[in-house]
PDB file of C-alpha atoms in Angstrom:
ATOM      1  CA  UNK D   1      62.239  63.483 117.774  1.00 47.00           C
ATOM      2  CA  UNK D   2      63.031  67.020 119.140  1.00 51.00           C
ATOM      3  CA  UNK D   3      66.061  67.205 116.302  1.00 50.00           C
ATOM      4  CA  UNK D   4      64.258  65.640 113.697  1.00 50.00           C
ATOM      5  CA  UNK D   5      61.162  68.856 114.460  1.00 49.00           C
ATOM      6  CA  UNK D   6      63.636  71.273 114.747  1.00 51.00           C
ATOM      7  CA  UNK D   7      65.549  70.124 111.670  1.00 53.00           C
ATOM      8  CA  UNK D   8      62.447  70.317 109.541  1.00 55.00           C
ATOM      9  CA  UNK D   9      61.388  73.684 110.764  1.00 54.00           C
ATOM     10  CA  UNK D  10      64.688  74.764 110.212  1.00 57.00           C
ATOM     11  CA  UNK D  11      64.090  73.600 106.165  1.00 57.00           C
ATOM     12  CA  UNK D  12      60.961  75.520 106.285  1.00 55.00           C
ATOM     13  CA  UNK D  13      62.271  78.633 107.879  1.00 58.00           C
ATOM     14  CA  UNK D  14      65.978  79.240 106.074  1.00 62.00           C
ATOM     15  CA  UNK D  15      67.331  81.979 103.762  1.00 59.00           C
ATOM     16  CA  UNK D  16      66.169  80.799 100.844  1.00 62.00           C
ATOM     17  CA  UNK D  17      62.326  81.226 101.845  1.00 75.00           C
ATOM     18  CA  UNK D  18      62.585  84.307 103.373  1.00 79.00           C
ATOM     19  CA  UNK D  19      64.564  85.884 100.274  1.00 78.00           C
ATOM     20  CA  UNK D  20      61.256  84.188  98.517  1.00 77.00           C
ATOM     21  CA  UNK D  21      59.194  85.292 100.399  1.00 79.00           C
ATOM     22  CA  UNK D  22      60.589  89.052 100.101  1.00 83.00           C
ATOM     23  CA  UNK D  23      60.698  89.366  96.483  1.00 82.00           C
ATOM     24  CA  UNK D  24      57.033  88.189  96.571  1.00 81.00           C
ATOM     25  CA  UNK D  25      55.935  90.745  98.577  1.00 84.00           C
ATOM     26  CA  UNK D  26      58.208  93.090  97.142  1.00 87.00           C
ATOM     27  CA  UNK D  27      56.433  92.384  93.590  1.00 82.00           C
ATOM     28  CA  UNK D  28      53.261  91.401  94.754  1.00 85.00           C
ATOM     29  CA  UNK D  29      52.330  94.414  96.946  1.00 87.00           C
ATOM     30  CA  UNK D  30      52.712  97.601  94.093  1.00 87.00           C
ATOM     31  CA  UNK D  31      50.444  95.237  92.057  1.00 88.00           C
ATOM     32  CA  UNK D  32      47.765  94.441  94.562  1.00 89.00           C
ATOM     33  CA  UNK D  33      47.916  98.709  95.291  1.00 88.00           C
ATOM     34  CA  UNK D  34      47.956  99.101  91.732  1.00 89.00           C
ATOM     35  CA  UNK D  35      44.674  97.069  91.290  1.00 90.00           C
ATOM     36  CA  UNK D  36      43.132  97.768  94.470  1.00 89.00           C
ATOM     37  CA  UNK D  37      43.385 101.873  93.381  1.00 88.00           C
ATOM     38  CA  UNK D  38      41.986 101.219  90.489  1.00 90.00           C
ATOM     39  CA  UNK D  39      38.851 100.529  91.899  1.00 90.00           C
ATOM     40  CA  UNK D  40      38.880 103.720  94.388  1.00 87.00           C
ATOM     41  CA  UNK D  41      36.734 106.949  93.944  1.00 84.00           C
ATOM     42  CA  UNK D  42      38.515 110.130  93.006  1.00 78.00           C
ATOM     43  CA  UNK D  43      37.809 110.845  96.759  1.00 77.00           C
ATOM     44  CA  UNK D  44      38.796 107.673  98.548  1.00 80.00           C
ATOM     45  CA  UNK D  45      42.373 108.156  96.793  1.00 78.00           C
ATOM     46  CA  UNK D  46      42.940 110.901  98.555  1.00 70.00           C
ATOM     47  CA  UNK D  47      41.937 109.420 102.017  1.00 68.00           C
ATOM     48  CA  UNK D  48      44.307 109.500 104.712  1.00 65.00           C
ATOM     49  CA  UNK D  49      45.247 107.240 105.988  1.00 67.00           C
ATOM     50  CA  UNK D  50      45.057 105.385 102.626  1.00 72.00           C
ATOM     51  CA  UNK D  51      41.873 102.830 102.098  1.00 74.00           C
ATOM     52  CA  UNK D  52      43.983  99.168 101.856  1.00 78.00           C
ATOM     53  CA  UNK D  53      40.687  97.451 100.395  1.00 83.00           C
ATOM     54  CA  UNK D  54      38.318 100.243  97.885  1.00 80.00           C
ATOM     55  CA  UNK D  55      35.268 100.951  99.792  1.00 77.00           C
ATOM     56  CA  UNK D  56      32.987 101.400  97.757  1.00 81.00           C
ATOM     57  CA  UNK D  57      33.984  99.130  94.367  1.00 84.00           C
ATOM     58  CA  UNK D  58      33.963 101.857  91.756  1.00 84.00           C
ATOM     59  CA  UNK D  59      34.694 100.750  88.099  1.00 87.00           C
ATOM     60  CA  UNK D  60      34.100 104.689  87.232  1.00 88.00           C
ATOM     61  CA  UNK D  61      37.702 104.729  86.271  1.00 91.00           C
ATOM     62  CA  UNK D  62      37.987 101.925  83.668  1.00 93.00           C
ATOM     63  CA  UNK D  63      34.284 103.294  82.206  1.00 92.00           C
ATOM     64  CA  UNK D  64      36.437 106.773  81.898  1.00 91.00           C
ATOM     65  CA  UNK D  65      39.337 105.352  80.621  1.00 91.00           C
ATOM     66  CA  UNK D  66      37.758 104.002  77.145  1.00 92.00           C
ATOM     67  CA  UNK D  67      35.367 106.468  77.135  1.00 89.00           C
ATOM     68  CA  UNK D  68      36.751 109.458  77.493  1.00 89.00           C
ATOM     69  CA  UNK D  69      40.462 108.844  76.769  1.00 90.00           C
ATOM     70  CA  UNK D  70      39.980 106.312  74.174  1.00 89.00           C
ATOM     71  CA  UNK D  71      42.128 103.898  75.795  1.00 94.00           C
ATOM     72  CA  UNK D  72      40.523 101.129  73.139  1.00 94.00           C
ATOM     73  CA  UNK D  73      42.131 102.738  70.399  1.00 95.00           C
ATOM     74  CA  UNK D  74      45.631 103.036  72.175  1.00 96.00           C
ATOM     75  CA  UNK D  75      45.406  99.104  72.961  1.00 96.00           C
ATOM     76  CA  UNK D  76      44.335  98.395  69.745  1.00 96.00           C
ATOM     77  CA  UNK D  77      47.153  99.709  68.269  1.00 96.00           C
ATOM     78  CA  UNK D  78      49.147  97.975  70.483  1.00 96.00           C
ATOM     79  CA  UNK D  79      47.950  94.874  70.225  1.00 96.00           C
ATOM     80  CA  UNK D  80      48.583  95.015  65.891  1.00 97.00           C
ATOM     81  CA  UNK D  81      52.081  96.172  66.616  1.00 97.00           C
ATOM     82  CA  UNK D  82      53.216  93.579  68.851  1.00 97.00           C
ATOM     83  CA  UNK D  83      51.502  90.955  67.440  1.00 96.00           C
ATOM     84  CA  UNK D  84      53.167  91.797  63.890  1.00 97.00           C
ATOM     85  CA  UNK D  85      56.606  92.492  65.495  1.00 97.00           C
ATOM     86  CA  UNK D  86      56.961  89.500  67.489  1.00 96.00           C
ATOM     87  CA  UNK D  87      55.435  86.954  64.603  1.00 96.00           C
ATOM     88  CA  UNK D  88      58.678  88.379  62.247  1.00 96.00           C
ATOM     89  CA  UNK D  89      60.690  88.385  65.082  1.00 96.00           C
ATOM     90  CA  UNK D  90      59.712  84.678  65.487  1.00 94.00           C
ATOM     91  CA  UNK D  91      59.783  83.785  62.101  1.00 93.00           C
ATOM     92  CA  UNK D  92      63.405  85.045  61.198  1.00 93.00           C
ATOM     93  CA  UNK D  93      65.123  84.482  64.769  1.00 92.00           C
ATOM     94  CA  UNK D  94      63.920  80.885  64.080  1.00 90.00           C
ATOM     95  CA  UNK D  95      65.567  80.371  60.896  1.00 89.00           C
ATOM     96  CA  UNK D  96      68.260  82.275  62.115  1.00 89.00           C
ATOM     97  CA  UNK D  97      68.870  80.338  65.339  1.00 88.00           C
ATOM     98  CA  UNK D  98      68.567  77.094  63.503  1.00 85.00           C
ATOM     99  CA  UNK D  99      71.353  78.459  60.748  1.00 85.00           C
ATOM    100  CA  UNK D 100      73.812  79.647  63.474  1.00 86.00           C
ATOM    101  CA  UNK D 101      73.265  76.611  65.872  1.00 82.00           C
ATOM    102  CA  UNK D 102      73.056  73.614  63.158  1.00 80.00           C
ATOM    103  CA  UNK D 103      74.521  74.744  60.207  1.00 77.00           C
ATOM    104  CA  UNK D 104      78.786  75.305  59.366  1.00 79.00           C
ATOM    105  CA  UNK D 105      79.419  78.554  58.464  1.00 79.00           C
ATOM    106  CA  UNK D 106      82.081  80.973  57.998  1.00 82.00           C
ATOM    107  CA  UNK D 107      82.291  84.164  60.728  1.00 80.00           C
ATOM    108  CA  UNK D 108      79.616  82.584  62.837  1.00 81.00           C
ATOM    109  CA  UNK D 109      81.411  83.957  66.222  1.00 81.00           C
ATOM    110  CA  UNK D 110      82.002  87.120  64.642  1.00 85.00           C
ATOM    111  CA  UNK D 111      78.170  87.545  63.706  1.00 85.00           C
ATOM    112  CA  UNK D 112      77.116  86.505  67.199  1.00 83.00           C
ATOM    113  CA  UNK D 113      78.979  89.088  68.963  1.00 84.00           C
ATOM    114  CA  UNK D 114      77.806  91.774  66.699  1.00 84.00           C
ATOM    115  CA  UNK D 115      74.293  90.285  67.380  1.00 82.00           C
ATOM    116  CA  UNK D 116      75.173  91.561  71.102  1.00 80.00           C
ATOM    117  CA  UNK D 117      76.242  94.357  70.404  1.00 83.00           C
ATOM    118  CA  UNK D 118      73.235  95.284  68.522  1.00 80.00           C
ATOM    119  CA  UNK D 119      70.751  93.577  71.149  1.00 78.00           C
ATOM    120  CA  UNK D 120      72.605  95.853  73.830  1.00 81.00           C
ATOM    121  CA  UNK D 121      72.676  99.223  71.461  1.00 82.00           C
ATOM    122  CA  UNK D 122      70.641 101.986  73.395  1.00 86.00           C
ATOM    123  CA  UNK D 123      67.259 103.230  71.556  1.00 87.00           C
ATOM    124  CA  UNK D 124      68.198 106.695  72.217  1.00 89.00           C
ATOM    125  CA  UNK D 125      71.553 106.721  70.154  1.00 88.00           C
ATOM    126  CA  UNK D 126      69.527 105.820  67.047  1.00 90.00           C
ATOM    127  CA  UNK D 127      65.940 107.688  67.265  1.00 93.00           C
ATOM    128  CA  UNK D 128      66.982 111.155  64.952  1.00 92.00           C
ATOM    129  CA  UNK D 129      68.620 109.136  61.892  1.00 93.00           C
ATOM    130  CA  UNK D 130      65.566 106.673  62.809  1.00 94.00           C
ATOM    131  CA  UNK D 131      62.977 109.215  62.596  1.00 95.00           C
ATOM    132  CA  UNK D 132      64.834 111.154  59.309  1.00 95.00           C
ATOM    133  CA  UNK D 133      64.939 107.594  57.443  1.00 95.00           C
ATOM    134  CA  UNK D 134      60.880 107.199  58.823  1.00 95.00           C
ATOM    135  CA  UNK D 135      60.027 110.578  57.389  1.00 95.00           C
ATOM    136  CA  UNK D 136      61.505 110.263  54.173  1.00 95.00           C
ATOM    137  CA  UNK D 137      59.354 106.806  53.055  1.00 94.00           C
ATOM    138  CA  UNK D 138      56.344 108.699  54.786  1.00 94.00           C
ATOM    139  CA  UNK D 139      56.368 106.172  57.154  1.00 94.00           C
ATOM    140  CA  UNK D 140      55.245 108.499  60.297  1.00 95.00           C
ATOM    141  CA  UNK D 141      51.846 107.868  61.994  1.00 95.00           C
ATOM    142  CA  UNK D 142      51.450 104.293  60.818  1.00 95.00           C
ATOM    143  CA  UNK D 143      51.979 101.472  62.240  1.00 96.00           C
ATOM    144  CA  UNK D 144      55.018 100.367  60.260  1.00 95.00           C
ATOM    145  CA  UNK D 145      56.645 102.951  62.010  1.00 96.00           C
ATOM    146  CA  UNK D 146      57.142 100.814  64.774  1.00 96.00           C
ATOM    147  CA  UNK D 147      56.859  97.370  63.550  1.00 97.00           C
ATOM    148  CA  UNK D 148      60.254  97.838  61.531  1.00 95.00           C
ATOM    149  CA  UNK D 149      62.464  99.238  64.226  1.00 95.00           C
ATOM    150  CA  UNK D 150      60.670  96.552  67.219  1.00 96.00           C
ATOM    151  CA  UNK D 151      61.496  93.745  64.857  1.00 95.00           C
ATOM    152  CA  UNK D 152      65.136  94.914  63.915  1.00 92.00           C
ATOM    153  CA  UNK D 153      65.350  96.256  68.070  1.00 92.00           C
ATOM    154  CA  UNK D 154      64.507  92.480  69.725  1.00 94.00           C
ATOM    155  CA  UNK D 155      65.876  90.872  66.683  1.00 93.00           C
ATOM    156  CA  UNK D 156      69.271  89.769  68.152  1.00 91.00           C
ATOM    157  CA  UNK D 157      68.306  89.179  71.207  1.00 89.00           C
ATOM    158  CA  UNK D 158      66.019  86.275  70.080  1.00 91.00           C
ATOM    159  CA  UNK D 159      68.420  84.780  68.054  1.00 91.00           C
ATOM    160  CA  UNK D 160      70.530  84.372  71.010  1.00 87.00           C
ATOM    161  CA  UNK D 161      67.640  82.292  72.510  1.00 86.00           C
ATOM    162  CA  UNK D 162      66.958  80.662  69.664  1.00 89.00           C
ATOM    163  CA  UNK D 163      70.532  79.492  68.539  1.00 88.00           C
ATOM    164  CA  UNK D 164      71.450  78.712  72.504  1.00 84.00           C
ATOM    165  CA  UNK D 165      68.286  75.996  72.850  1.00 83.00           C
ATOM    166  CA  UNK D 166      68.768  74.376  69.615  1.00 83.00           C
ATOM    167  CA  UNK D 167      72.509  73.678  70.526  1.00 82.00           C
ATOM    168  CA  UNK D 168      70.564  71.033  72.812  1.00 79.00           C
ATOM    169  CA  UNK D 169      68.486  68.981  70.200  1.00 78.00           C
ATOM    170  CA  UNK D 170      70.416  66.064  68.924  1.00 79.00           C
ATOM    171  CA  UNK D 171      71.751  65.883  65.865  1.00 78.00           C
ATOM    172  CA  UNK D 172      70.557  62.476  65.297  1.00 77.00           C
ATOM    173  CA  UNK D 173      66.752  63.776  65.056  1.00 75.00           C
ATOM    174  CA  UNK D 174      67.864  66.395  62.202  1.00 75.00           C
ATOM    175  CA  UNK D 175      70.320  63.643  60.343  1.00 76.00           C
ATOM    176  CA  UNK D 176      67.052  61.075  60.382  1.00 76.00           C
ATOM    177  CA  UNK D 177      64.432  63.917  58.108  1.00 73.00           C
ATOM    178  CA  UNK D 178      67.546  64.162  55.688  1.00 75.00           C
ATOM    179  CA  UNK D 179      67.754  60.012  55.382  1.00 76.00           C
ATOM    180  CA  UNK D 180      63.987  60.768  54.776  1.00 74.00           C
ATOM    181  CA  UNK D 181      64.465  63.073  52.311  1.00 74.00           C
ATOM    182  CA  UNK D 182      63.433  66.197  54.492  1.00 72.00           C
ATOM    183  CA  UNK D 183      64.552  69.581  53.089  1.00 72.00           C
ATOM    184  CA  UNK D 184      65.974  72.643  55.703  1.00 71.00           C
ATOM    185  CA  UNK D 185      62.823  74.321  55.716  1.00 76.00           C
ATOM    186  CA  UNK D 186      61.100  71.039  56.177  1.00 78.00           C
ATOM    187  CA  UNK D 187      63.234  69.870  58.819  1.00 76.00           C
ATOM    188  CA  UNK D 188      62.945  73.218  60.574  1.00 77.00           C
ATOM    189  CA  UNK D 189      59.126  73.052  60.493  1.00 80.00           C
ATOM    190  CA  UNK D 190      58.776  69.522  61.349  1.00 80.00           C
ATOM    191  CA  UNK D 191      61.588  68.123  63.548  1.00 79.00           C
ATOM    192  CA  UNK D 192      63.243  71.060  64.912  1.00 81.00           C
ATOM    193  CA  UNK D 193      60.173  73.966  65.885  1.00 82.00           C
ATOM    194  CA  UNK D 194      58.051  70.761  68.177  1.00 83.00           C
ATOM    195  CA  UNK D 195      61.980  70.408  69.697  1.00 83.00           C
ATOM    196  CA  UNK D 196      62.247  74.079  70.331  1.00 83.00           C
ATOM    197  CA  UNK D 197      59.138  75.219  71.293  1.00 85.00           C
ATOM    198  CA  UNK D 198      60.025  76.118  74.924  1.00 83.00           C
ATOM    199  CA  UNK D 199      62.830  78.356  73.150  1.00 84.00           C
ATOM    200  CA  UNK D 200      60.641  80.077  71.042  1.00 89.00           C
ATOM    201  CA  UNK D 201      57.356  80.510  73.826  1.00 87.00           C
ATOM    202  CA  UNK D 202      60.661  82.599  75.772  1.00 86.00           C
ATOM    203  CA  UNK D 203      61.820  84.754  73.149  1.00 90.00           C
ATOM    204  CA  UNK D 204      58.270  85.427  72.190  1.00 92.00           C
ATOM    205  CA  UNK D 205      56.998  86.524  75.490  1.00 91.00           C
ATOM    206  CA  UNK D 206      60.314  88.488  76.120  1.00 90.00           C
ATOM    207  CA  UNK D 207      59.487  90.474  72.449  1.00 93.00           C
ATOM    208  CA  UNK D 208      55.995  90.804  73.346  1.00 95.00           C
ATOM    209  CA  UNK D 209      56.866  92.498  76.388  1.00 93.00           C
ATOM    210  CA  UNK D 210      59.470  94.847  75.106  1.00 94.00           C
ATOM    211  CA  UNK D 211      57.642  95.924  71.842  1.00 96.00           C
ATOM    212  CA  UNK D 212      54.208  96.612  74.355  1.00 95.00           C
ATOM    213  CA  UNK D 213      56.122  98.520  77.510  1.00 94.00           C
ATOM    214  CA  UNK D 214      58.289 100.295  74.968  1.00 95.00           C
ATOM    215  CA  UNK D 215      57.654 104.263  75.093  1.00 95.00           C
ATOM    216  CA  UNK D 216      61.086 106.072  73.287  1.00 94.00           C
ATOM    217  CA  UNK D 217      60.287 104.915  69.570  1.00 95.00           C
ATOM    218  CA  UNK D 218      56.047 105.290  70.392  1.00 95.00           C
ATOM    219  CA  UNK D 219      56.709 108.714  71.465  1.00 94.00           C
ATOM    220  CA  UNK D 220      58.385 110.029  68.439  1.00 95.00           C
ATOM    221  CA  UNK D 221      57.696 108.456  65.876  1.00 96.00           C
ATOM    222  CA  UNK D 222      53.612 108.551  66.019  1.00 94.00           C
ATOM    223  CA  UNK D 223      51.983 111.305  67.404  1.00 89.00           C
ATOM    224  CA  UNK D 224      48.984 111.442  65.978  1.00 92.00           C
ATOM    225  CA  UNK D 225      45.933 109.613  68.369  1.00 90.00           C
ATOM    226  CA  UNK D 226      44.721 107.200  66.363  1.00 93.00           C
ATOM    227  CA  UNK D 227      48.653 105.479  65.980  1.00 95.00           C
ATOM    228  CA  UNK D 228      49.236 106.001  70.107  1.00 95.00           C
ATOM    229  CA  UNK D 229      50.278 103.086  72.073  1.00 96.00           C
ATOM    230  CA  UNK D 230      48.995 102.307  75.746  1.00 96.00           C
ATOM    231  CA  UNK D 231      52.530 103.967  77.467  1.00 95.00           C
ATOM    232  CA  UNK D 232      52.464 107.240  75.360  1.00 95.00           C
ATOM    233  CA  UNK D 233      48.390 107.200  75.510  1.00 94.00           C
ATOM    234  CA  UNK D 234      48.519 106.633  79.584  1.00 94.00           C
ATOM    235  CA  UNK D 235      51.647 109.166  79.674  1.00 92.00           C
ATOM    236  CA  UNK D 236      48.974 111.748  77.852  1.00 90.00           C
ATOM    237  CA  UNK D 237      46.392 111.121  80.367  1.00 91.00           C
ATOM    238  CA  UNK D 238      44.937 114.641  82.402  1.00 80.00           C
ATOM    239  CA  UNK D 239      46.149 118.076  81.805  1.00 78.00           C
ATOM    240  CA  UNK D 240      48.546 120.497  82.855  1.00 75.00           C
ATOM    241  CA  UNK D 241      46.203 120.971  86.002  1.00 81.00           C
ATOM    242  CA  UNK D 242      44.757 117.669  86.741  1.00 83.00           C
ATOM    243  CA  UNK D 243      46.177 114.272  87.054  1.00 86.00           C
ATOM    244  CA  UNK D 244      43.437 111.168  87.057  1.00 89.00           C
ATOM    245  CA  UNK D 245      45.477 108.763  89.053  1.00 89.00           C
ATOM    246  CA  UNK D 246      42.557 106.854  89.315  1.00 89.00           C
ATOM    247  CA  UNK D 247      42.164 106.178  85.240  1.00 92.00           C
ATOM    248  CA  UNK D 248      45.764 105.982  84.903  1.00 93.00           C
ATOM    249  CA  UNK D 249      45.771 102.997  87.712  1.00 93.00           C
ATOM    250  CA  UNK D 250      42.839 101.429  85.950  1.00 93.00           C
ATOM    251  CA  UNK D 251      44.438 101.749  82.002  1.00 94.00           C
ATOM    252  CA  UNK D 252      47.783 100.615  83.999  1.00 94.00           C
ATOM    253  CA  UNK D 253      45.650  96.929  84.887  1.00 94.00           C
ATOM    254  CA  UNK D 254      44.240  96.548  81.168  1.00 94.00           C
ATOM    255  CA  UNK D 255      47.722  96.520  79.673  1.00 94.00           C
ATOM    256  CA  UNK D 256      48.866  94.617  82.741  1.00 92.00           C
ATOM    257  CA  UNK D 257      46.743  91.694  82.128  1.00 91.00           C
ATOM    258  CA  UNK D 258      47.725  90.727  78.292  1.00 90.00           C
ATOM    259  CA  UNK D 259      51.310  90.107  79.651  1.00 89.00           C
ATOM    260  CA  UNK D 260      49.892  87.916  82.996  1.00 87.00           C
ATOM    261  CA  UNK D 261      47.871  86.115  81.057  1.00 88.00           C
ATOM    262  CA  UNK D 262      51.095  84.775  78.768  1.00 85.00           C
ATOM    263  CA  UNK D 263      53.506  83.899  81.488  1.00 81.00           C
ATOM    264  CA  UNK D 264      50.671  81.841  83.140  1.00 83.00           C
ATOM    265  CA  UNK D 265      50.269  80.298  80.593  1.00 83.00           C
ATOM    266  CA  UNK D 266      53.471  79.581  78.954  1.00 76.00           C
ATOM    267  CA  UNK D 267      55.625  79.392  82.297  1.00 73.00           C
ATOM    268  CA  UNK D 268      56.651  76.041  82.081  1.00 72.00           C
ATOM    269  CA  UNK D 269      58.127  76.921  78.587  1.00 68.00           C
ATOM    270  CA  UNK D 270      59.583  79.983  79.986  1.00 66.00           C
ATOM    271  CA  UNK D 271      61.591  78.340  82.698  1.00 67.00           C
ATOM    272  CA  UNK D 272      62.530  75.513  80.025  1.00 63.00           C
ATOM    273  CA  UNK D 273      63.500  77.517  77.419  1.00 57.00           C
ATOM    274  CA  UNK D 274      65.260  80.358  79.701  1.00 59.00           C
ATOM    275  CA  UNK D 275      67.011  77.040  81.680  1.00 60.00           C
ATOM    276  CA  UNK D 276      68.379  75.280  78.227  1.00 56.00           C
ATOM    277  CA  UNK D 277      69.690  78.951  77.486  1.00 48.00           C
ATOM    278  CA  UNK D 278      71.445  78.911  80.564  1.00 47.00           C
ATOM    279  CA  UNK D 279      73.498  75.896  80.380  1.00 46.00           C
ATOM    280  CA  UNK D 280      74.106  75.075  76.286  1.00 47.00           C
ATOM    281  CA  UNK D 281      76.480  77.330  73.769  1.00 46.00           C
TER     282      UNK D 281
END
């Protein structure tokens, strides 16, 4: 009995819980300070030592946020440039996928590795011929602006996704819709998206993070304040003299919590689809 106790507290207690237990905290702890600051007076930030629980619950710093930094319009904005850049990214990486996965084709290795080079290509290398190209179709301060390059940016890399989970769905299901008289757009739509759904859910969340965190292409590209997005519109936050911690902790939460809010949901796809990716091509 002794060695059966001390075997199962040794399960409990090994390397592999500990290293679990340390990335938790490791990710865990910024956030909770993150959220828990958020909620401070201008005053109570500065305490010393620091406040681990805001006492008193302010929500002064949210109210100034969208009030007097019109934080609204900078989410806003986001949320019609993601949303548009990851539903094309979707809708072509899917056909896409499904054409270099299922279909023969001539140069298909060729066009995958210049698909990783491309998903790999840094931002900064492209931004001046980007922004020349932008100013000539008077593309500048609109949303366009970014929807084009976030779609062509995150492109690739959902392909990859994409063409790596579909490897896994038998051919059998796709050769039954043709006996059935099922065209490729038909077969995509109604045998192989229910298959890949997991697939998709992971390249979608991965777009919608990069086209809502990303700050280079934001930066340049619109700079007028009703086109901002939340990381340029936080980065603008204050003045040469003052920085509002406070508002820039509670604007950090709001664009925080649309991301959460998809990986909780969608995390069983996520693992699935990020899994299949893994282990197929």
């Amino acid at each position: 009995m002794r060695n059966r106790k001390r075997t199962g507290w040794h399960r409990i207690i090994n390397g592999v819980n500990i290293s679990a237990f340390l990335v938790v905290v490791f990710v865990g702890a910024p956030l909770y300070w993150l959220i828990a600051s958020s909620f401070k007076t201008p005053a109570a930030l500065g305490d010393s030592p620091p406040q681990y629980f805001p006492s008193p619950v302010s929500g002064a710093n949210y109210s100034q946020a969208f009030v007097q930094y019109d934080f609204g319009i900078y989410f806003r904005n986001s949320l019609i440039v993601t949303l548009i850049a990851t539903a094309l990214v979707l809708i072509i990486g899917t056909m896409a996928g499904y054409a270099l996965g299922r279909l023969p084709m001539r140069g298909k290795f060729t066009l995958m590795v210049t698909l990783l080079i491309i998903s790999v290509f840094p931002e900064i290398a492209v931004i001046a011929p980007l922004y020349l190209l932008l100013r000539n179709l008077g593309w500048l301060n609109s949303y366009q602006a970014l929807i084009v390059p976030y779609t062509a940016f995150n492109l690739p890399f959902a392909i990859w996704i994409l063409r790596n989970y579909m490897l896994g769905i038998p051919k059998e299901m796709e050769e039954t819709g043709r006996i059935d008289g099922a065209g490729p757009l038909r077969t995509i739509w109604t045998i192989i998206l229910p298959m890949a759904l997991p697939g998709v859910f992971t390249a979608g969340i991965f777009c919608f993070t990069a086209c809502w965190t990303e700050f280079l292409m934001a930066l340049t590209f619109n700079s007028t304040n009703n086109y901002r997005m939340i990381p340029v519109g936080i980065a603008e936050f204050g003045t040469v003299f003052t920085v509002p911690y406070g508002t820039i902790f509670a604007a950090s939460v709001v664009a925080v919590v649309p991301i959460g809010i998809l990986v909780f949901i969608f995390r069983k796809f996520v693992i699935s689809g990020l899994t299949s990716g893994a282990v197929k091509g």
